[in-house]
PDB file of C-alpha atoms in Angstrom:
ATOM      1  CA  UNK A1291      17.314 -16.772 -13.030  1.00  0.00           C
ATOM      2  CA  UNK A1292      18.740 -19.392 -10.680  1.00  0.00           C
ATOM      3  CA  UNK A1293      20.793 -16.785  -8.810  1.00  0.00           C
ATOM      4  CA  UNK A1294      17.755 -14.520  -8.387  1.00  0.00           C
ATOM      5  CA  UNK A1295      15.668 -17.375  -7.004  1.00  0.00           C
ATOM      6  CA  UNK A1296      18.443 -18.457  -4.620  1.00  0.00           C
ATOM      7  CA  UNK A1297      18.887 -14.903  -3.359  1.00  0.00           C
ATOM      8  CA  UNK A1298      15.157 -14.488  -2.823  1.00  0.00           C
ATOM      9  CA  UNK A1299      14.942 -17.778  -0.892  1.00  0.00           C
ATOM     10  CA  UNK A1300      17.889 -16.815   1.301  1.00  0.00           C
ATOM     11  CA  UNK A1301      16.349 -13.430   2.156  1.00  0.00           C
ATOM     12  CA  UNK A1302      12.973 -14.967   2.981  1.00  0.00           C
ATOM     13  CA  UNK A1303      14.704 -17.291   5.416  1.00  0.00           C
ATOM     14  CA  UNK A1304      16.520 -14.397   7.101  1.00  0.00           C
ATOM     15  CA  UNK A1305      13.224 -12.563   7.593  1.00  0.00           C
ATOM     16  CA  UNK A1306      12.563 -14.798  10.585  1.00  0.00           C
ATOM     17  CA  UNK A1307      15.747 -13.968  12.429  1.00  0.00           C
ATOM     18  CA  UNK A1308      14.844 -12.913  16.012  1.00  0.00           C
ATOM     19  CA  UNK A1309      17.134  -9.857  15.940  1.00  0.00           C
ATOM     20  CA  UNK A1310      15.283  -6.658  14.883  1.00  0.00           C
ATOM     21  CA  UNK A1311      18.357  -5.257  13.109  1.00  0.00           C
ATOM     22  CA  UNK A1312      18.598  -8.380  10.977  1.00  0.00           C
ATOM     23  CA  UNK A1313      14.867  -8.205  10.219  1.00  0.00           C
ATOM     24  CA  UNK A1314      15.153  -4.594   9.042  1.00  0.00           C
ATOM     25  CA  UNK A1315      18.246  -5.385   6.970  1.00  0.00           C
ATOM     26  CA  UNK A1316      16.521  -8.411   5.395  1.00  0.00           C
ATOM     27  CA  UNK A1317      13.429  -6.374   4.457  1.00  0.00           C
ATOM     28  CA  UNK A1318      15.573  -3.567   3.031  1.00  0.00           C
ATOM     29  CA  UNK A1319      17.551  -6.056   0.936  1.00  0.00           C
ATOM     30  CA  UNK A1320      14.296  -7.698  -0.172  1.00  0.00           C
ATOM     31  CA  UNK A1321      12.956  -4.308  -1.316  1.00  0.00           C
ATOM     32  CA  UNK A1322      16.076  -3.787  -3.399  1.00  0.00           C
ATOM     33  CA  UNK A1323      15.742  -7.238  -4.924  1.00  0.00           C
ATOM     34  CA  UNK A1324      12.093  -6.574  -5.789  1.00  0.00           C
ATOM     35  CA  UNK A1325      12.881  -3.179  -7.292  1.00  0.00           C
ATOM     36  CA  UNK A1326      15.571  -4.753  -9.460  1.00  0.00           C
ATOM     37  CA  UNK A1327      13.403  -7.605 -10.727  1.00  0.00           C
ATOM     38  CA  UNK A1328      13.182  -8.057 -14.480  1.00  0.00           C
ATOM     39  CA  UNK A1329      10.980  -9.593 -17.130  1.00  0.00           C
ATOM     40  CA  UNK A1330      11.500 -13.018 -18.661  1.00  0.00           C
ATOM     41  CA  UNK A1331       9.824 -14.807 -21.570  1.00  0.00           C
ATOM     42  CA  UNK A1332       7.390 -17.546 -20.606  1.00  0.00           C
ATOM     43  CA  UNK A1333       5.624 -19.856 -23.071  1.00  0.00           C
ATOM     44  CA  UNK A1334       1.949 -20.545 -22.404  1.00  0.00           C
ATOM     45  CA  UNK A1335       1.469 -24.324 -22.106  1.00  0.00           C
ATOM     46  CA  UNK A1336      -1.929 -24.193 -23.834  1.00  0.00           C
ATOM     47  CA  UNK A1337      -1.501 -21.665 -26.623  1.00  0.00           C
ATOM     48  CA  UNK A1338       2.240 -21.969 -27.029  1.00  0.00           C
ATOM     49  CA  UNK A1339       2.461 -18.170 -27.184  1.00  0.00           C
ATOM     50  CA  UNK A1340       5.356 -16.518 -25.395  1.00  0.00           C
ATOM     51  CA  UNK A1341       4.740 -13.563 -23.126  1.00  0.00           C
ATOM     52  CA  UNK A1342       6.850 -11.364 -20.898  1.00  0.00           C
ATOM     53  CA  UNK A1343       6.272 -11.704 -17.147  1.00  0.00           C
ATOM     54  CA  UNK A1344       8.071 -10.335 -14.132  1.00  0.00           C
ATOM     55  CA  UNK A1345      10.467 -12.885 -12.677  1.00  0.00           C
ATOM     56  CA  UNK A1346       8.758 -12.423  -9.298  1.00  0.00           C
ATOM     57  CA  UNK A1347       5.372 -13.704 -10.461  1.00  0.00           C
ATOM     58  CA  UNK A1348       5.988 -17.407  -9.645  1.00  0.00           C
ATOM     59  CA  UNK A1349       7.260 -16.402  -6.214  1.00  0.00           C
ATOM     60  CA  UNK A1350       4.502 -14.001  -5.137  1.00  0.00           C
ATOM     61  CA  UNK A1351       2.672 -16.588  -3.044  1.00  0.00           C
ATOM     62  CA  UNK A1352       5.694 -17.820  -1.032  1.00  0.00           C
ATOM     63  CA  UNK A1353       6.862 -14.224  -0.686  1.00  0.00           C
ATOM     64  CA  UNK A1354       3.524 -12.990   0.676  1.00  0.00           C
ATOM     65  CA  UNK A1355       3.190 -16.064   2.882  1.00  0.00           C
ATOM     66  CA  UNK A1356       6.570 -15.275   4.455  1.00  0.00           C
ATOM     67  CA  UNK A1357       5.661 -11.613   4.948  1.00  0.00           C
ATOM     68  CA  UNK A1358       2.340 -12.640   6.499  1.00  0.00           C
ATOM     69  CA  UNK A1359       4.124 -14.855   9.046  1.00  0.00           C
ATOM     70  CA  UNK A1360       6.689 -12.155   9.780  1.00  0.00           C
ATOM     71  CA  UNK A1361       3.945  -9.743  10.882  1.00  0.00           C
ATOM     72  CA  UNK A1362       3.236 -11.976  13.874  1.00  0.00           C
ATOM     73  CA  UNK A1363       6.790 -11.833  15.199  1.00  0.00           C
ATOM     74  CA  UNK A1364       7.950  -8.315  14.276  1.00  0.00           C
ATOM     75  CA  UNK A1365       8.136  -5.282  16.536  1.00  0.00           C
ATOM     76  CA  UNK A1366       7.071  -1.754  15.611  1.00  0.00           C
ATOM     77  CA  UNK A1367      10.059  -0.669  13.498  1.00  0.00           C
ATOM     78  CA  UNK A1368      10.406  -3.959  11.655  1.00  0.00           C
ATOM     79  CA  UNK A1369       6.675  -4.030  10.921  1.00  0.00           C
ATOM     80  CA  UNK A1370       6.861  -0.654   9.187  1.00  0.00           C
ATOM     81  CA  UNK A1371       9.697  -1.892   6.965  1.00  0.00           C
ATOM     82  CA  UNK A1372       7.585  -4.975   6.261  1.00  0.00           C
ATOM     83  CA  UNK A1373       4.700  -2.768   5.159  1.00  0.00           C
ATOM     84  CA  UNK A1374       7.075  -0.814   2.932  1.00  0.00           C
ATOM     85  CA  UNK A1375       8.124  -4.114   1.351  1.00  0.00           C
ATOM     86  CA  UNK A1376       4.493  -4.898   0.495  1.00  0.00           C
ATOM     87  CA  UNK A1377       4.106  -1.481  -1.114  1.00  0.00           C
ATOM     88  CA  UNK A1378       7.271  -2.024  -3.145  1.00  0.00           C
ATOM     89  CA  UNK A1379       5.990  -5.405  -4.315  1.00  0.00           C
ATOM     90  CA  UNK A1380       2.663  -3.884  -5.364  1.00  0.00           C
ATOM     91  CA  UNK A1381       4.453  -1.149  -7.332  1.00  0.00           C
ATOM     92  CA  UNK A1382       6.525  -3.794  -9.088  1.00  0.00           C
ATOM     93  CA  UNK A1383       4.122  -6.607  -9.974  1.00  0.00           C
ATOM     94  CA  UNK A1384       0.977  -4.428 -10.127  1.00  0.00           C
ATOM     95  CA  UNK A1385      -2.198  -6.448 -10.896  1.00  0.00           C
ATOM     96  CA  UNK A1386      -0.515  -9.730 -10.062  1.00  0.00           C
ATOM     97  CA  UNK A1387      -0.741  -8.914  -6.346  1.00  0.00           C
ATOM     98  CA  UNK A1388      -4.510  -8.316  -6.607  1.00  0.00           C
ATOM     99  CA  UNK A1389      -5.463 -11.968  -7.024  1.00  0.00           C
ATOM    100  CA  UNK A1390      -8.098 -13.091  -4.529  1.00  0.00           C
ATOM    101  CA  UNK A1391      -5.866 -15.756  -3.012  1.00  0.00           C
ATOM    102  CA  UNK A1392      -3.165 -13.155  -2.307  1.00  0.00           C
ATOM    103  CA  UNK A1393      -5.016 -10.224  -0.715  1.00  0.00           C
ATOM    104  CA  UNK A1394      -5.826 -12.084   2.553  1.00  0.00           C
ATOM    105  CA  UNK A1395      -2.096 -12.563   3.067  1.00  0.00           C
ATOM    106  CA  UNK A1396      -1.289  -8.858   3.326  1.00  0.00           C
ATOM    107  CA  UNK A1397      -4.277  -6.501   3.222  1.00  0.00           C
ATOM    108  CA  UNK A1398      -5.764  -7.369   6.659  1.00  0.00           C
ATOM    109  CA  UNK A1399      -2.306  -6.947   8.244  1.00  0.00           C
ATOM    110  CA  UNK A1400      -1.810  -3.540   6.658  1.00  0.00           C
ATOM    111  CA  UNK A1401      -5.313  -2.478   7.675  1.00  0.00           C
ATOM    112  CA  UNK A1402      -4.700  -3.603  11.260  1.00  0.00           C
ATOM    113  CA  UNK A1403      -1.803  -1.178  11.464  1.00  0.00           C
ATOM    114  CA  UNK A1404      -3.805   1.524   9.642  1.00  0.00           C
ATOM    115  CA  UNK A1405      -6.602   1.249  12.207  1.00  0.00           C
ATOM    116  CA  UNK A1406      -4.259   0.913  15.157  1.00  0.00           C
ATOM    117  CA  UNK A1407      -2.273   4.135  14.728  1.00  0.00           C
ATOM    118  CA  UNK A1408      -3.496   7.536  15.863  1.00  0.00           C
ATOM    119  CA  UNK A1409      -4.166  10.341  13.345  1.00  0.00           C
ATOM    120  CA  UNK A1410      -1.115  12.230  14.602  1.00  0.00           C
ATOM    121  CA  UNK A1411       1.269   9.254  14.643  1.00  0.00           C
ATOM    122  CA  UNK A1412       4.054   9.677  12.071  1.00  0.00           C
ATOM    123  CA  UNK A1413       4.123   5.891  11.604  1.00  0.00           C
ATOM    124  CA  UNK A1414       0.803   6.232   9.797  1.00  0.00           C
ATOM    125  CA  UNK A1415       2.584   7.858   6.825  1.00  0.00           C
ATOM    126  CA  UNK A1416       4.401   4.709   5.557  1.00  0.00           C
ATOM    127  CA  UNK A1417       1.173   2.726   6.047  1.00  0.00           C
ATOM    128  CA  UNK A1418      -0.687   5.223   3.853  1.00  0.00           C
ATOM    129  CA  UNK A1419       2.112   5.041   1.296  1.00  0.00           C
ATOM    130  CA  UNK A1420       1.669   1.282   1.161  1.00  0.00           C
ATOM    131  CA  UNK A1421      -2.082   1.618   0.699  1.00  0.00           C
ATOM    132  CA  UNK A1422      -1.462   4.093  -2.098  1.00  0.00           C
ATOM    133  CA  UNK A1423       0.533   1.419  -3.903  1.00  0.00           C
ATOM    134  CA  UNK A1424      -1.970  -1.360  -3.224  1.00  0.00           C
ATOM    135  CA  UNK A1425      -5.445   0.142  -3.669  1.00  0.00           C
ATOM    136  CA  UNK A1426      -5.003   1.185  -7.270  1.00  0.00           C
ATOM    137  CA  UNK A1427      -4.578  -2.428  -8.361  1.00  0.00           C
ATOM    138  CA  UNK A1428      -6.691  -4.225  -5.761  1.00  0.00           C
ATOM    139  CA  UNK A1429      -9.824  -2.133  -6.303  1.00  0.00           C
ATOM    140  CA  UNK A1430     -12.908  -3.982  -5.101  1.00  0.00           C
ATOM    141  CA  UNK A1431     -10.640  -6.634  -3.594  1.00  0.00           C
ATOM    142  CA  UNK A1432     -10.442  -4.202  -0.669  1.00  0.00           C
ATOM    143  CA  UNK A1433     -14.214  -3.733  -0.570  1.00  0.00           C
ATOM    144  CA  UNK A1434     -14.666  -4.472   3.126  1.00  0.00           C
ATOM    145  CA  UNK A1435     -12.074  -1.802   4.017  1.00  0.00           C
ATOM    146  CA  UNK A1436     -13.048   0.930   1.535  1.00  0.00           C
ATOM    147  CA  UNK A1437     -15.438   2.886   3.758  1.00  0.00           C
ATOM    148  CA  UNK A1438     -12.962   2.887   6.656  1.00  0.00           C
ATOM    149  CA  UNK A1439     -10.112   4.043   4.415  1.00  0.00           C
ATOM    150  CA  UNK A1440     -12.183   6.748   2.767  1.00  0.00           C
ATOM    151  CA  UNK A1441     -13.519   8.145   6.045  1.00  0.00           C
ATOM    152  CA  UNK A1442     -10.076   8.101   7.660  1.00  0.00           C
ATOM    153  CA  UNK A1443      -8.507   9.973   4.744  1.00  0.00           C
ATOM    154  CA  UNK A1444     -11.172  12.671   4.882  1.00  0.00           C
ATOM    155  CA  UNK A1445     -10.572  12.997   8.616  1.00  0.00           C
ATOM    156  CA  UNK A1446      -6.839  13.353   8.085  1.00  0.00           C
ATOM    157  CA  UNK A1447      -7.496  16.054   5.503  1.00  0.00           C
ATOM    158  CA  UNK A1448      -9.870  17.886   7.817  1.00  0.00           C
ATOM    159  CA  UNK A1449      -7.098  18.091  10.440  1.00  0.00           C
ATOM    160  CA  UNK A1450      -4.824  19.854   7.997  1.00  0.00           C
ATOM    161  CA  UNK A1451      -7.313  22.321   6.492  1.00  0.00           C
ATOM    162  CA  UNK A1452      -7.216  25.827   7.848  1.00  0.00           C
ATOM    163  CA  UNK A1453     -10.315  26.663   9.905  1.00  0.00           C
ATOM    164  CA  UNK A1454     -12.524  24.352   7.841  1.00  0.00           C
ATOM    165  CA  UNK A1455     -12.595  26.798   4.907  1.00  0.00           C
ATOM    166  CA  UNK A1456     -12.914  30.572   4.444  1.00  0.00           C
ATOM    167  CA  UNK A1457     -16.048  32.673   3.943  1.00  0.00           C
ATOM    168  CA  UNK A1458     -16.194  31.579   0.301  1.00  0.00           C
ATOM    169  CA  UNK A1459     -15.969  27.900   1.202  1.00  0.00           C
ATOM    170  CA  UNK A1460     -12.393  27.604  -0.026  1.00  0.00           C
ATOM    171  CA  UNK A1461     -10.147  25.139   1.736  1.00  0.00           C
ATOM    172  CA  UNK A1462      -6.394  25.378   2.048  1.00  0.00           C
ATOM    173  CA  UNK A1463      -3.878  22.959   3.532  1.00  0.00           C
ATOM    174  CA  UNK A1464      -2.108  24.515   6.506  1.00  0.00           C
ATOM    175  CA  UNK A1465       1.501  24.594   5.330  1.00  0.00           C
ATOM    176  CA  UNK A1466       2.742  26.097   8.603  1.00  0.00           C
ATOM    177  CA  UNK A1467       2.731  22.589  10.074  1.00  0.00           C
ATOM    178  CA  UNK A1468       5.003  20.341   8.003  1.00  0.00           C
ATOM    179  CA  UNK A1469       3.661  17.168   9.595  1.00  0.00           C
ATOM    180  CA  UNK A1470       0.040  18.104   8.927  1.00  0.00           C
ATOM    181  CA  UNK A1471       0.966  18.780   5.318  1.00  0.00           C
ATOM    182  CA  UNK A1472       2.609  15.334   5.049  1.00  0.00           C
ATOM    183  CA  UNK A1473      -0.551  13.696   6.386  1.00  0.00           C
ATOM    184  CA  UNK A1474      -2.679  15.648   3.893  1.00  0.00           C
ATOM    185  CA  UNK A1475      -0.486  14.608   0.970  1.00  0.00           C
ATOM    186  CA  UNK A1476      -0.571  10.953   2.031  1.00  0.00           C
ATOM    187  CA  UNK A1477      -4.348  11.048   2.479  1.00  0.00           C
ATOM    188  CA  UNK A1478      -4.785  12.537  -1.008  1.00  0.00           C
ATOM    189  CA  UNK A1479      -2.485   9.893  -2.466  1.00  0.00           C
ATOM    190  CA  UNK A1480      -4.565   7.137  -0.889  1.00  0.00           C
ATOM    191  CA  UNK A1481      -7.803   8.695  -2.204  1.00  0.00           C
ATOM    192  CA  UNK A1482      -6.272   8.994  -5.665  1.00  0.00           C
ATOM    193  CA  UNK A1483      -5.278   5.328  -5.598  1.00  0.00           C
ATOM    194  CA  UNK A1484      -8.735   4.385  -4.327  1.00  0.00           C
ATOM    195  CA  UNK A1485     -10.288   6.329  -7.194  1.00  0.00           C
ATOM    196  CA  UNK A1486      -8.041   4.525  -9.681  1.00  0.00           C
ATOM    197  CA  UNK A1487      -8.947   1.130  -8.274  1.00  0.00           C
ATOM    198  CA  UNK A1488     -12.698   1.717  -8.000  1.00  0.00           C
ATOM    199  CA  UNK A1489     -12.994   3.751 -11.197  1.00  0.00           C
ATOM    200  CA  UNK A1490     -16.660   4.741 -11.681  1.00  0.00           C
ATOM    201  CA  UNK A1491     -17.647   3.305  -8.321  1.00  0.00           C
ATOM    202  CA  UNK A1492     -15.608   5.986  -6.563  1.00  0.00           C
ATOM    203  CA  UNK A1493     -18.191   8.558  -7.626  1.00  0.00           C
ATOM    204  CA  UNK A1494     -20.876   6.450  -5.971  1.00  0.00           C
ATOM    205  CA  UNK A1495     -18.830   6.359  -2.769  1.00  0.00           C
ATOM    206  CA  UNK A1496     -18.510  10.142  -2.766  1.00  0.00           C
ATOM    207  CA  UNK A1497     -22.224  10.538  -3.444  1.00  0.00           C
ATOM    208  CA  UNK A1498     -23.261   8.116  -0.695  1.00  0.00           C
ATOM    209  CA  UNK A1499     -21.126   9.930   1.871  1.00  0.00           C
ATOM    210  CA  UNK A1500     -22.143  13.439   0.772  1.00  0.00           C
ATOM    211  CA  UNK A1501     -18.550  14.628   0.533  1.00  0.00           C
ATOM    212  CA  UNK A1502     -18.628  16.286  -2.909  1.00  0.00           C
ATOM    213  CA  UNK A1503     -17.995  19.773  -1.538  1.00  0.00           C
ATOM    214  CA  UNK A1504     -14.840  19.059   0.396  1.00  0.00           C
ATOM    215  CA  UNK A1505     -13.258  17.003  -2.412  1.00  0.00           C
ATOM    216  CA  UNK A1506     -14.139  19.662  -4.976  1.00  0.00           C
ATOM    217  CA  UNK A1507     -12.739  22.403  -2.754  1.00  0.00           C
ATOM    218  CA  UNK A1508      -9.495  20.482  -2.257  1.00  0.00           C
ATOM    219  CA  UNK A1509      -8.933  20.455  -6.016  1.00  0.00           C
ATOM    220  CA  UNK A1510      -8.427  24.235  -5.808  1.00  0.00           C
ATOM    221  CA  UNK A1511      -6.646  24.412  -2.451  1.00  0.00           C
TER     222      UNK A1511
END
């Protein structure tokens, strides 16, 4: 436990190195450390009951605080690795990252990059992958961004659908363009995560936007 904490603290310090190569290496090492986290027994101070929690849980706030600060000093490549680190953390600690005091530390930064990149920019793919990891656990914690995310994903899908559907209204992803297919897959992953996070409210979102047909058609594409 002490070694894990010391290693984590050392990596967080290296995140702020001015050299981009060091930044990328630090984020990559941090991802590995997060992926190899483990569960420990913790006794509840009130009930006295022991429960298993991820060793990262007590360090989520300082970890996210460090990542938040790093966004302001990182260049393009380092920022994408930083976003990947957030996705890895979400996959690992799940609902723990959804707490209301945590989401302002990472979600606005990820959304800034999501909104900044063009629909044909390959750098959008790792950002979508991060959102796929985050939205399923954050749910309504991302409420102010949900409409933007949903509309963008449908737009990405529309770019990759052949001719907007055939004479029977059937849609098919254009597999002749590998990049377009990658964008379509990422967009569907984000929508799936959004559906998981919103649960029944996702149906309301679809109804309000009148997009039943295209989502239904995609199920059979």
